[in-house]
PDB file of C-alpha atoms in Angstrom:
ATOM      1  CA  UNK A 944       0.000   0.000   0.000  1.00 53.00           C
ATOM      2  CA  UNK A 945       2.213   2.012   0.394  1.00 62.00           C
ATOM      3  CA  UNK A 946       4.581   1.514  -2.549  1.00 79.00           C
ATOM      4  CA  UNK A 947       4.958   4.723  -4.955  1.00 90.00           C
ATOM      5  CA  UNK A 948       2.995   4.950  -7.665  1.00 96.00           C
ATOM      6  CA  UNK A 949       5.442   5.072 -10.243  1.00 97.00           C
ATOM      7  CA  UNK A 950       9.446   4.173  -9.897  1.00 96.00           C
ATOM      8  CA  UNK A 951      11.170   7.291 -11.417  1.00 96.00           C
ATOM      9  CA  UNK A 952      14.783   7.820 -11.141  1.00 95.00           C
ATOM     10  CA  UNK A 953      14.549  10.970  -8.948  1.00 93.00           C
ATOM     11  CA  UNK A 954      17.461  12.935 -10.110  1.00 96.00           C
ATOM     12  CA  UNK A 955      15.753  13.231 -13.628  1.00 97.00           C
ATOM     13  CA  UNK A 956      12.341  13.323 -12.150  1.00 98.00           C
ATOM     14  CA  UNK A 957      11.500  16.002  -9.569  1.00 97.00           C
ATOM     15  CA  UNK A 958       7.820  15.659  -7.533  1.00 96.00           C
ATOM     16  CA  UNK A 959       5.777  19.095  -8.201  1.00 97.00           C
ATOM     17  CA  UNK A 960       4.005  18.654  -4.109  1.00 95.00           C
ATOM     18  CA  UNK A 961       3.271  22.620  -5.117  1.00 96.00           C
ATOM     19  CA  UNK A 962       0.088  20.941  -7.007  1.00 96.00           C
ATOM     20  CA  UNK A 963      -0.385  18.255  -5.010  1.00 95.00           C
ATOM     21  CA  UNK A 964      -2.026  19.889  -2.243  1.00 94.00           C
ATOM     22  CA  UNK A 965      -5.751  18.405  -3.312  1.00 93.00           C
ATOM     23  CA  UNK A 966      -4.674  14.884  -4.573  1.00 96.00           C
ATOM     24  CA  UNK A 967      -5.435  11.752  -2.767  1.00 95.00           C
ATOM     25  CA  UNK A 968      -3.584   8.816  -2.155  1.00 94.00           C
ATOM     26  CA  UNK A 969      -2.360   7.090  -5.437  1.00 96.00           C
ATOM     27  CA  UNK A 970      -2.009  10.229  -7.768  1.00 97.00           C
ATOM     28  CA  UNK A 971       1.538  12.019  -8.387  1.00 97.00           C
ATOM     29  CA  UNK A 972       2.976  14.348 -10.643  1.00 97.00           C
ATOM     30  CA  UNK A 973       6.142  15.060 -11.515  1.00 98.00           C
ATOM     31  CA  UNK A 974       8.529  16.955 -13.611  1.00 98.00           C
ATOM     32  CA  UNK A 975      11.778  16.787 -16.095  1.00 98.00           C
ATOM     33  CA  UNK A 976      14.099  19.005 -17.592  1.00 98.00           C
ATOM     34  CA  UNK A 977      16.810  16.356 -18.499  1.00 98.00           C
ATOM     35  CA  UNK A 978      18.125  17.335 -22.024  1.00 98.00           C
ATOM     36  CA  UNK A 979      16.861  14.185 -24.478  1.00 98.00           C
ATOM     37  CA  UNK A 980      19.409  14.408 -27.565  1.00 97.00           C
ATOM     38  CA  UNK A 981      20.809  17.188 -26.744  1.00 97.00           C
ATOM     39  CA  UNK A 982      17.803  19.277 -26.501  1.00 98.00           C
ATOM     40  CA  UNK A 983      16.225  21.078 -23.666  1.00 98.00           C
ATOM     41  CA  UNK A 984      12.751  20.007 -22.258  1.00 98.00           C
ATOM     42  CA  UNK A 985       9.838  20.685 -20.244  1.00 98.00           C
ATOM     43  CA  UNK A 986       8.072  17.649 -19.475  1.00 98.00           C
ATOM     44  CA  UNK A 987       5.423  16.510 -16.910  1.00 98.00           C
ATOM     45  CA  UNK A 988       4.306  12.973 -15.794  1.00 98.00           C
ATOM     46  CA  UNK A 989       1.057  12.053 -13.750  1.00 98.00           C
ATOM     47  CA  UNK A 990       0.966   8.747 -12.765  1.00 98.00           C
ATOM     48  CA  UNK A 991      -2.097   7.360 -11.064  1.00 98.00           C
ATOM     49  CA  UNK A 992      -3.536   3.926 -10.109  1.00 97.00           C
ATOM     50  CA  UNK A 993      -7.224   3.744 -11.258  1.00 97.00           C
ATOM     51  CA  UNK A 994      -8.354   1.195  -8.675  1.00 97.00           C
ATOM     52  CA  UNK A 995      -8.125   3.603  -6.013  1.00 95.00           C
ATOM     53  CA  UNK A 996     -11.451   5.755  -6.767  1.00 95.00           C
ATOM     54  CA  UNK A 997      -9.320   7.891  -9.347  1.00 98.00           C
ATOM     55  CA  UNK A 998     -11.267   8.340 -12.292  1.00 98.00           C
ATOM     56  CA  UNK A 999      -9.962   8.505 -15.934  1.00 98.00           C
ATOM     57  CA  UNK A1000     -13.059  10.354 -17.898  1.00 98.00           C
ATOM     58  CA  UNK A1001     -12.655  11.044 -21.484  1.00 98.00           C
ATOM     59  CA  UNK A1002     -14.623  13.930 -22.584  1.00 98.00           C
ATOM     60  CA  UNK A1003     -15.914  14.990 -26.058  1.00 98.00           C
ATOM     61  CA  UNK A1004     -17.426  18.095 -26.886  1.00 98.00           C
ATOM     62  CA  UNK A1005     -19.334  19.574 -29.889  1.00 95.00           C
ATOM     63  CA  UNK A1006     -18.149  23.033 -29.091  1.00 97.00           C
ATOM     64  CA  UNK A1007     -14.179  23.368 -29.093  1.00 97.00           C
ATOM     65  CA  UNK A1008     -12.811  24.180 -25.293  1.00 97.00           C
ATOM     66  CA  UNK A1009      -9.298  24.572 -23.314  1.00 98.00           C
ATOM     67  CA  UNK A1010      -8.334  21.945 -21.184  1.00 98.00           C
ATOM     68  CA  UNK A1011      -8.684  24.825 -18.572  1.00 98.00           C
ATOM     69  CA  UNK A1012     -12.292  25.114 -19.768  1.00 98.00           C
ATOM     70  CA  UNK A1013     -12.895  21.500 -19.542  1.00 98.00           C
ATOM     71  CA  UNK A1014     -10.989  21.238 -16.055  1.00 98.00           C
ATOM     72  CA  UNK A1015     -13.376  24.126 -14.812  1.00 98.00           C
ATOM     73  CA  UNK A1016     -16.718  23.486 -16.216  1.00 98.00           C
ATOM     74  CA  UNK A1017     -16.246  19.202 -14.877  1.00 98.00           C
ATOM     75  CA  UNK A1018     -18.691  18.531 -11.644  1.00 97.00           C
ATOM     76  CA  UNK A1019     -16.934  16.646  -8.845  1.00 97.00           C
ATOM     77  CA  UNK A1020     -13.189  16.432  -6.969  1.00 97.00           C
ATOM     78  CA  UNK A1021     -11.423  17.258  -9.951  1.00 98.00           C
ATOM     79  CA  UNK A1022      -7.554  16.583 -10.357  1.00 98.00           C
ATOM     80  CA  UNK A1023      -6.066  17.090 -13.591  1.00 98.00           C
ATOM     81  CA  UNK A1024      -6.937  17.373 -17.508  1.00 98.00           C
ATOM     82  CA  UNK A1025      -5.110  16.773 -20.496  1.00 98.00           C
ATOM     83  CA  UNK A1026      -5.991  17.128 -24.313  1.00 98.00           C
ATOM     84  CA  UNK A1027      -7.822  14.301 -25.866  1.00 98.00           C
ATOM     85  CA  UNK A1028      -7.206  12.667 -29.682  1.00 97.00           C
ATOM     86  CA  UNK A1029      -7.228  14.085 -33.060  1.00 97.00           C
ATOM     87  CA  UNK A1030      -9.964  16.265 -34.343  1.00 97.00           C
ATOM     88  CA  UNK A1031     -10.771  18.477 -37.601  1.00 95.00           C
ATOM     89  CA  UNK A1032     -13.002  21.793 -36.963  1.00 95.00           C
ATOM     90  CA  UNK A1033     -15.509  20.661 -34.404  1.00 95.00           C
ATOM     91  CA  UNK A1034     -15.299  16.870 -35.451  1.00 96.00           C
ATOM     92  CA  UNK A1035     -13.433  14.374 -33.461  1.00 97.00           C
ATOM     93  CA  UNK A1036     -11.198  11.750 -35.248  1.00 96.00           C
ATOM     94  CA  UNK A1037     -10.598   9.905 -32.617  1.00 98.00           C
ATOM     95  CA  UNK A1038     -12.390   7.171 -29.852  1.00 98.00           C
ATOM     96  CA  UNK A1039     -14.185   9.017 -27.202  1.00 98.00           C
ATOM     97  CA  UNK A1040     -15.417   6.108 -24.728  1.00 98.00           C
ATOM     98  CA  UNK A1041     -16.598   6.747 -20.808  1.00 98.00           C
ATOM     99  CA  UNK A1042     -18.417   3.712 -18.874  1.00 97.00           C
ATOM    100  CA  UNK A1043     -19.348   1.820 -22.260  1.00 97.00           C
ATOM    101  CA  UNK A1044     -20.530   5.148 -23.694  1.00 97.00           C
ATOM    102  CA  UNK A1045     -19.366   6.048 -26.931  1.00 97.00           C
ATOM    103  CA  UNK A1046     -18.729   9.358 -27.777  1.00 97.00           C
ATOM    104  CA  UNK A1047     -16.914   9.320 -31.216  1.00 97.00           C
ATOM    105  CA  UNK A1048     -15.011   6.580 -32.880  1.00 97.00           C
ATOM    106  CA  UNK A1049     -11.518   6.345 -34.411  1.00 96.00           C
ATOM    107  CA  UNK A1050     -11.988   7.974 -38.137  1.00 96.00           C
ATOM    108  CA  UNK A1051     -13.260   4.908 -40.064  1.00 97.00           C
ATOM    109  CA  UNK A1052     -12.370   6.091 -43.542  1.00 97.00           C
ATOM    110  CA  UNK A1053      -9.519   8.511 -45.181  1.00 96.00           C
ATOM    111  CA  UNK A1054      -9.231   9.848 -48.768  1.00 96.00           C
ATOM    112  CA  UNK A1055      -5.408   9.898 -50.253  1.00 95.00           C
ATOM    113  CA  UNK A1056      -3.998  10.130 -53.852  1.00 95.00           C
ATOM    114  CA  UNK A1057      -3.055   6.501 -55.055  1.00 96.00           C
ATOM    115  CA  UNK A1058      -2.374   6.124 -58.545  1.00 96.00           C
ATOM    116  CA  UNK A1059      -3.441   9.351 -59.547  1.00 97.00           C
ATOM    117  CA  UNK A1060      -6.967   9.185 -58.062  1.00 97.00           C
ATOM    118  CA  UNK A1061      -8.455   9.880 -54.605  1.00 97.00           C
ATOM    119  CA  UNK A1062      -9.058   6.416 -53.038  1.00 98.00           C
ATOM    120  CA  UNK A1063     -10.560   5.679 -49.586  1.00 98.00           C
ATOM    121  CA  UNK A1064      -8.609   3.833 -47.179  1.00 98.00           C
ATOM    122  CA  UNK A1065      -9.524   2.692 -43.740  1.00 98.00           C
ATOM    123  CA  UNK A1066      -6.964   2.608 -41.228  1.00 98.00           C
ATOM    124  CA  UNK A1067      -6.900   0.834 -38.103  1.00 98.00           C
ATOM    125  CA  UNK A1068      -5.800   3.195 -35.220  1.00 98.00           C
ATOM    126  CA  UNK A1069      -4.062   2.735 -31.718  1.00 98.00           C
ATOM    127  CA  UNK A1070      -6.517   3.339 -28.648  1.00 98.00           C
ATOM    128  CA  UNK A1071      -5.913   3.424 -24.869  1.00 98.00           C
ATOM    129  CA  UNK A1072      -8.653   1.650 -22.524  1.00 98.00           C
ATOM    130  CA  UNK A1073      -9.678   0.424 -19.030  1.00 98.00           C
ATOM    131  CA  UNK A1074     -11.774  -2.764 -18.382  1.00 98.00           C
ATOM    132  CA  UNK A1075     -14.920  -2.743 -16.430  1.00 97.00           C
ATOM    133  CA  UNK A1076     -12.200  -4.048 -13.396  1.00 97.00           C
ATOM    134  CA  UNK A1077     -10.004  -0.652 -14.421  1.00 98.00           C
ATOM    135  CA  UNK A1078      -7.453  -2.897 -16.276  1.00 98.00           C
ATOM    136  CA  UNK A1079      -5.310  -1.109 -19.024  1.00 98.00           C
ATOM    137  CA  UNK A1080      -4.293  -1.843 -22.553  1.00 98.00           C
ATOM    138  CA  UNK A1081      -3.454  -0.548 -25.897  1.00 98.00           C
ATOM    139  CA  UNK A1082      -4.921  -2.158 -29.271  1.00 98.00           C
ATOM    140  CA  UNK A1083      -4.950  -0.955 -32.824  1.00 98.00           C
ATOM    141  CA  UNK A1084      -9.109  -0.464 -33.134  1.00 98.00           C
ATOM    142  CA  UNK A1085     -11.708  -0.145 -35.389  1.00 98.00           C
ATOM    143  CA  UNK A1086     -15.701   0.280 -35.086  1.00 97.00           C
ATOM    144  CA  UNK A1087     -16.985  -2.547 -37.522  1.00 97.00           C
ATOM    145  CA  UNK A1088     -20.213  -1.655 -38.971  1.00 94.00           C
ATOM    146  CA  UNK A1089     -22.400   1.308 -39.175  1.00 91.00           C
ATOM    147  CA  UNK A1090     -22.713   4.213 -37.215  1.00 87.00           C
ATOM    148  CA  UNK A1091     -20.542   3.698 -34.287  1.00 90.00           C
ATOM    149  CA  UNK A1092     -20.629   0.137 -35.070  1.00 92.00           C
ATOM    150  CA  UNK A1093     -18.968  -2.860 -32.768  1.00 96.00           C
ATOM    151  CA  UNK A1094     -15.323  -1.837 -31.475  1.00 97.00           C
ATOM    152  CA  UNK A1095     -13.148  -4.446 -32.704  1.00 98.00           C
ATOM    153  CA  UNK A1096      -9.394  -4.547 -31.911  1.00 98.00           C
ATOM    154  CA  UNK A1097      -6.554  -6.488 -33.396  1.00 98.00           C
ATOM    155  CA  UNK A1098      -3.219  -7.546 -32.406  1.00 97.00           C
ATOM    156  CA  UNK A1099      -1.418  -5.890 -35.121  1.00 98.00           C
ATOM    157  CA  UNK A1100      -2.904  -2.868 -37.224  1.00 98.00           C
ATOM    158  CA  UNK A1101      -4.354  -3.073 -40.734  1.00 98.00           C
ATOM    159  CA  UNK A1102      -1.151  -2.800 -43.318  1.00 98.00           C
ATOM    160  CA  UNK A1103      -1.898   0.115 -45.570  1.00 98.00           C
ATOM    161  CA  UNK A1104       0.375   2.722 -46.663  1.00 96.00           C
ATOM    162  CA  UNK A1105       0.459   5.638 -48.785  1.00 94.00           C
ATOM    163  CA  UNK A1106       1.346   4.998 -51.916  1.00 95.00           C
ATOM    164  CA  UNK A1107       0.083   1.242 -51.765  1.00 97.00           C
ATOM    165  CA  UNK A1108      -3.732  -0.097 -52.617  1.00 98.00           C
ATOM    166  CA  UNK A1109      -5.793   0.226 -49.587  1.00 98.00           C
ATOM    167  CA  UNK A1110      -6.344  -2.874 -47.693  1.00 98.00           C
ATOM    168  CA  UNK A1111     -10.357  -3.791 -47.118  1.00 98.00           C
ATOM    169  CA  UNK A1112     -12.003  -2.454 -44.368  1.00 97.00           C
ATOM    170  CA  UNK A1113     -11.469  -3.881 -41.228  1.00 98.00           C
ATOM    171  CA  UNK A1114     -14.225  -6.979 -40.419  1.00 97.00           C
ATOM    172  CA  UNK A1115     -14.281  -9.483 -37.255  1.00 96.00           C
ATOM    173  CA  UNK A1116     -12.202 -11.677 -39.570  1.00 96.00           C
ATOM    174  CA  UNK A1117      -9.768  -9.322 -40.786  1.00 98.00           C
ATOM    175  CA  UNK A1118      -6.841  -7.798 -40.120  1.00 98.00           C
ATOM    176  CA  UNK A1119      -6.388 -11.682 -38.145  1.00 97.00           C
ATOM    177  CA  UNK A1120      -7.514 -12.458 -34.750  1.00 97.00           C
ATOM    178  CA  UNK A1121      -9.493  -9.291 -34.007  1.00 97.00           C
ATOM    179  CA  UNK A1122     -11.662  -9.706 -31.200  1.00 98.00           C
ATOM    180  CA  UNK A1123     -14.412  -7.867 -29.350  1.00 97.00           C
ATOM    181  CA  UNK A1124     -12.781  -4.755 -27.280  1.00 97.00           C
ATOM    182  CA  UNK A1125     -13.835  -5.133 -23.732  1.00 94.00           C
ATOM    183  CA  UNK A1126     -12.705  -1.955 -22.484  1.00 97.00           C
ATOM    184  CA  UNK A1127     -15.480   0.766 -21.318  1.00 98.00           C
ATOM    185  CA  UNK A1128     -13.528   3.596 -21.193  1.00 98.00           C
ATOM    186  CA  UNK A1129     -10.868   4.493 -23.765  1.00 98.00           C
ATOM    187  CA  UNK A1130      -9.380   7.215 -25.650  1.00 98.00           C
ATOM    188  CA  UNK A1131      -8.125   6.836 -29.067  1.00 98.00           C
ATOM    189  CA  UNK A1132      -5.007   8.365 -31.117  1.00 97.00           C
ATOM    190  CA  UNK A1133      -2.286   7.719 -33.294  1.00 97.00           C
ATOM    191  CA  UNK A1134      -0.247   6.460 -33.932  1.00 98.00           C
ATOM    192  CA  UNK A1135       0.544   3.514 -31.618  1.00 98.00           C
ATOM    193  CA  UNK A1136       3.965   3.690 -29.682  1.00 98.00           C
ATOM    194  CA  UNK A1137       4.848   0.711 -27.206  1.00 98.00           C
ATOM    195  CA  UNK A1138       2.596  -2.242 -27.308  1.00 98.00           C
ATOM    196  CA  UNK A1139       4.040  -5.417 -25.093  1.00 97.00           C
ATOM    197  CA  UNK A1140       6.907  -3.343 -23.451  1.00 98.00           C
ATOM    198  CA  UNK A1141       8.398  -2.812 -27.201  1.00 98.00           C
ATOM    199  CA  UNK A1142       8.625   0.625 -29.196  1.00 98.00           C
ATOM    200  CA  UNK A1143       6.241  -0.344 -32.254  1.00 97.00           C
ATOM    201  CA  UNK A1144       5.598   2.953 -34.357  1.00 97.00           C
ATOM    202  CA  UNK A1145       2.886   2.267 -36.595  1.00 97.00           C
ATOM    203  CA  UNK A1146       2.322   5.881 -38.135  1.00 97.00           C
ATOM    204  CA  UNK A1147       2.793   4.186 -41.691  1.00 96.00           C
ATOM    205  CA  UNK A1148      -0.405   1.775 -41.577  1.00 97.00           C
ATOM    206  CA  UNK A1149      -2.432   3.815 -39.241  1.00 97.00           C
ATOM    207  CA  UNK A1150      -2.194   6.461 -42.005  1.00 96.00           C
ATOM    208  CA  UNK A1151      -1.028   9.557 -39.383  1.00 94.00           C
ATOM    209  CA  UNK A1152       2.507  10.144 -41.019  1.00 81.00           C
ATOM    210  CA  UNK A1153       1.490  14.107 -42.263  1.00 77.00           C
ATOM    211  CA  UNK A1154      -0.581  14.745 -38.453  1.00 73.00           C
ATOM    212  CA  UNK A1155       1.629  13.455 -36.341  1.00 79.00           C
ATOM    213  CA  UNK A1156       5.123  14.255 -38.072  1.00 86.00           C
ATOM    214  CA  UNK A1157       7.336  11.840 -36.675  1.00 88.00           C
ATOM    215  CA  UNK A1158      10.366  12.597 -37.096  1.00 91.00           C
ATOM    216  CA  UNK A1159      10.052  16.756 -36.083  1.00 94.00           C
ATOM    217  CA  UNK A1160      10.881  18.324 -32.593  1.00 97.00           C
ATOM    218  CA  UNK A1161       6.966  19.229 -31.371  1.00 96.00           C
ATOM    219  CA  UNK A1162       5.112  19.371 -28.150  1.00 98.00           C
ATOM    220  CA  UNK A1163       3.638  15.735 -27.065  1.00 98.00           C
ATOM    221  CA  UNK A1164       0.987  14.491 -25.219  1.00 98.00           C
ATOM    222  CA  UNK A1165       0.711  10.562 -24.907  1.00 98.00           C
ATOM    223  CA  UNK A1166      -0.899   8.317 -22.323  1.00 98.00           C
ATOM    224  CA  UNK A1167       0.258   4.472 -20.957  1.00 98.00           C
ATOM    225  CA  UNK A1168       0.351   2.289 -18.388  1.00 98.00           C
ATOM    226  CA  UNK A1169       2.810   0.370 -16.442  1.00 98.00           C
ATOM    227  CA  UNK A1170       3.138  -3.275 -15.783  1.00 97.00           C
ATOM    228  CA  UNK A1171       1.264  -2.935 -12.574  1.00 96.00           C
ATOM    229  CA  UNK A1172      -1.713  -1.288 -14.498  1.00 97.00           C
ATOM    230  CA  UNK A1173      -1.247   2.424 -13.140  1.00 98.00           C
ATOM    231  CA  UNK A1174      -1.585   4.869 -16.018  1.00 98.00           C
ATOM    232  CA  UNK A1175       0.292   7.625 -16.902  1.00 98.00           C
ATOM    233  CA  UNK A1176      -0.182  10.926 -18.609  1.00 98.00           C
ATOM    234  CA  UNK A1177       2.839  12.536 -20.310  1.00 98.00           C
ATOM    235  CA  UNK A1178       3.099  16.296 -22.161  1.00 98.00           C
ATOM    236  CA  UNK A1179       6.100  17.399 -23.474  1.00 98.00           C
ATOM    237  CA  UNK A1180       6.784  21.363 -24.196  1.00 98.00           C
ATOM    238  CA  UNK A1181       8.158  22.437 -27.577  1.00 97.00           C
ATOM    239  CA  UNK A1182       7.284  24.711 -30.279  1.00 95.00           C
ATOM    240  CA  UNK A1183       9.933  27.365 -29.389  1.00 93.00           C
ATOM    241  CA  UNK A1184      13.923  27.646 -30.167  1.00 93.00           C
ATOM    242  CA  UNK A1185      14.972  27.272 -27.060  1.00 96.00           C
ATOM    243  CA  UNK A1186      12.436  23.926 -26.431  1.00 98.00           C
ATOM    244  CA  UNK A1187      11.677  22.875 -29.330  1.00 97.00           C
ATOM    245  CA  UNK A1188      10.062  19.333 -28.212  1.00 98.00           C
ATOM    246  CA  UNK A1189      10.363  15.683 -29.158  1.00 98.00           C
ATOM    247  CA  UNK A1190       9.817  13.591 -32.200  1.00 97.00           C
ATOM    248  CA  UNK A1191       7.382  10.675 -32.051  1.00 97.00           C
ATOM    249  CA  UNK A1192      10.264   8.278 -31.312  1.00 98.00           C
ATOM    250  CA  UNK A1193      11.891  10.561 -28.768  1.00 98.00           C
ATOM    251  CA  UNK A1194       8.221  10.712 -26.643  1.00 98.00           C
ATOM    252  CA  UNK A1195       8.300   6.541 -27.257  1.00 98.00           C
ATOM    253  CA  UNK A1196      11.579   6.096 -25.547  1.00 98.00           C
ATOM    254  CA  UNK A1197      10.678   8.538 -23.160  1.00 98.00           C
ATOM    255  CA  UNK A1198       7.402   6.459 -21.952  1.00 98.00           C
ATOM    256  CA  UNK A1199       9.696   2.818 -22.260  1.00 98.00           C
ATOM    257  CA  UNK A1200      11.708   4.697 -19.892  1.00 98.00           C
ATOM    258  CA  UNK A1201       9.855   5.048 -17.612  1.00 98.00           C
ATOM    259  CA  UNK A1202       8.012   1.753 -17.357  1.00 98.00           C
ATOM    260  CA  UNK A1203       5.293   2.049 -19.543  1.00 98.00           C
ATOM    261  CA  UNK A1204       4.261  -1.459 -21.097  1.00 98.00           C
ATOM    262  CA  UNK A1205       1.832  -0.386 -23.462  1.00 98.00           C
ATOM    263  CA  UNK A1206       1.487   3.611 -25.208  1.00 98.00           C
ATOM    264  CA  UNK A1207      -0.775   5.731 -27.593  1.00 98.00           C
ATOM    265  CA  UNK A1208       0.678   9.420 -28.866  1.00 98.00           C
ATOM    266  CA  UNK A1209      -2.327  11.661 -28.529  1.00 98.00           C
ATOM    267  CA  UNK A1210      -2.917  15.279 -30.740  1.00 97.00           C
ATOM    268  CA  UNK A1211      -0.052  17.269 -29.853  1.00 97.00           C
ATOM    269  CA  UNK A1212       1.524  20.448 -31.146  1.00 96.00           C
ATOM    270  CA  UNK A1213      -0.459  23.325 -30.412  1.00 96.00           C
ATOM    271  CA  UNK A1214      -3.377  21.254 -28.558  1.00 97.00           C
ATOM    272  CA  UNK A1215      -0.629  19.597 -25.946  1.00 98.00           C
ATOM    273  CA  UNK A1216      -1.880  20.591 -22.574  1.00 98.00           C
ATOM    274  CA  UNK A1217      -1.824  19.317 -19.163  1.00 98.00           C
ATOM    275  CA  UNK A1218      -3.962  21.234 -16.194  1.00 98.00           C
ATOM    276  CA  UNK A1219      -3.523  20.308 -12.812  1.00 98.00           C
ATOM    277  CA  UNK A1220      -5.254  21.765 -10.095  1.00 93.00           C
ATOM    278  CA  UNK A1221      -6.339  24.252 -12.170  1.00 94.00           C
ATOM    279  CA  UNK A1222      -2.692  25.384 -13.137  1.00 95.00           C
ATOM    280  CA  UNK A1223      -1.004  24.910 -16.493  1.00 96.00           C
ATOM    281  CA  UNK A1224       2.117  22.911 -16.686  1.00 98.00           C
ATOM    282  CA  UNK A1225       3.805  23.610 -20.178  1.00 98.00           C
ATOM    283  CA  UNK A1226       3.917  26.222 -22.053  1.00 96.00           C
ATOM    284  CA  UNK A1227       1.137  25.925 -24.978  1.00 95.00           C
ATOM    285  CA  UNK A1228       3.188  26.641 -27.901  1.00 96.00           C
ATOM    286  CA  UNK A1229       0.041  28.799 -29.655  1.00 95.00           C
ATOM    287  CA  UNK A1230       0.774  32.174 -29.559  1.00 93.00           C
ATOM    288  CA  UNK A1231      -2.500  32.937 -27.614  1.00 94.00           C
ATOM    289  CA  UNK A1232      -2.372  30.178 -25.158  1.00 94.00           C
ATOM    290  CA  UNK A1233      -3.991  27.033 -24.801  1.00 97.00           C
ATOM    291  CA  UNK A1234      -5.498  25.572 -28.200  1.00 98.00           C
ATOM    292  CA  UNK A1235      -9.293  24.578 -27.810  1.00 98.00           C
ATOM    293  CA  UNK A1236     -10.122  21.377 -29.064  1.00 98.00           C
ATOM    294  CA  UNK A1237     -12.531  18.870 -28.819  1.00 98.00           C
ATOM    295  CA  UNK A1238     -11.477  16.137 -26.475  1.00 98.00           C
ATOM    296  CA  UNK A1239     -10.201  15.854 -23.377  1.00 98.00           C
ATOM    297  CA  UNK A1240      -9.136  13.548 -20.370  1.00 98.00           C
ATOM    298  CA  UNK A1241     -10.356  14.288 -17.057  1.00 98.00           C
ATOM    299  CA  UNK A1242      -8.507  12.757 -13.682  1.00 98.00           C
ATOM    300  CA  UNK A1243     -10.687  12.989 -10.953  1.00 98.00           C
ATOM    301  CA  UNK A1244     -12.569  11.233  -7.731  1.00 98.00           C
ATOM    302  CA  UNK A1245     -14.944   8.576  -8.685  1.00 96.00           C
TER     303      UNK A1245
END
């Protein structure tokens, strides 16, 4: 019981008890400036263990919001918020799930020039869930069927690429041994980036190459979960010279690091946010501040 709630090497991690005066027991926070490649950083971790009534609510809204605004306007003990999944105007593109409710699902179709001609694909995408017993996992999804259809998820994602035909869309059959997703609550991204304690990328066949740019310095926001099912929620700062923030593979090494067994990047650039207590913790790198968008995650007493 009274183990930490995450193992962190402490001279790279430093506990931020300035904004922990309203958490309970089993909900930390903590923060890293430790150069990664040579580059500065700003980067926060909170690390809590769902089984002790913490809460992990994904929100979805049809009006676009800060994670301040979301943070403020939530009802209850409320302990932290971070931004959500992908989204286009007021439309979210990614799996919005809360106590077997869904909210939106991972976008089911995409349009991209193959062979000279606009051709539909349909990707398979990375989401993060808990079980109705507040287990974790990751799984490349998709929602078979109409409308929001039946969540399916799959041990490896469908195999498209740009530039390649599109693969079918995804059935119970196909891509191989997909199975009925038994999580209730989950939030959905892209692209997948550890998956069985390994650093597995897939920003190729889950179609996210131009939104996620992989390979350049940007603010982050991913979430995982550690071996012992606690979850963490990660933001990195960038956008500026001085911290310019990580690349997709950077922000995977960084979650391996520090224990994560399973991880799913979430919208970052401009949207990357994390609120606690009420208090930003990086730097939004919008000139005007926080970024509205349309998702969110809310930590808070169940």
């Amino acid at each position: 019981m009274d183990k930490p709630v995450i193992d962190l090497d402490t001279t790279v991690w430093e506990k931020q008890t300035g904004l922990m005066a309203n958490f309970p027991r089993g909900i930390t926070i903590y923060k890293s400036s430790e150069k990664v490649n040579s580059k500065n950083t700003n980067m926060y971790l909170l690390a809590f263990n769902p089984r002790l009534n913490i809460d992990l609510k994904p929100v979805v809204s049809t009006v676009a919001k800060t994670p301040t605004t979301f943070f403020n306007e939530e009802n209850g003990e409320v302990y932290a918020c971070v931004n959500g999944g992908f989204f286009s105007g007021t439309t979210s593109l990614s799996l919005v799930m809360y106590n077997s409710a869904v909210g939106s699902v991972n976008v089911k179709s995409l349009t991209r020039v193959y062979n000279g001609a606009n051709t539909t694909y349909y990707p398979t995408r990375a989401a993060f869930g808990l079980d109705k017993d507040y287990k974790p996992s990751v799984s490349w999804v998709y929602s078979v069927g109409t409308g929001n259809g039946e969540l399916y998820a799959y041990p490896q994602p469908s195999p498209n690429a740009e530039g390649q035909a599109p693969q079918i869309a995804p059935t119970a059959s196909f891509p191989e041994e997909g199975a009925l997703w038994t999580q209730t609550t989950a939030i959905g991204g892209s692209p997948m980036l550890i998956r069985d304690s390994i650093i597995h990328i897939t920003d190729v066949e889950e179609m996210i190459t131009t939104s996620a740019t992989p390979t350049s310095s940007r603010p982050r926001t991913a979430i995982g979960h550690l071996k012992n099912g606690n979850v963490v929620l990660f933001v990195a700062e960038g956008g500026s010279t001085n911290i310019p923030g990580l690349t997709l593979q950077e922000l995977a090494q960084q979650m391996l690091s520090l224990g994560c067994v399973g991880a799913v990047n979430l919208d970052g650039g401009g949207s990357s946010s994390l609120v606690v207590d009420g208090e930003t913790t990086i730097k939004p790198s919008d000139a005007a501040g926080e970024r509205k968008v349309i998702s969110a995650l809310i930590v808070k007493k169940r």
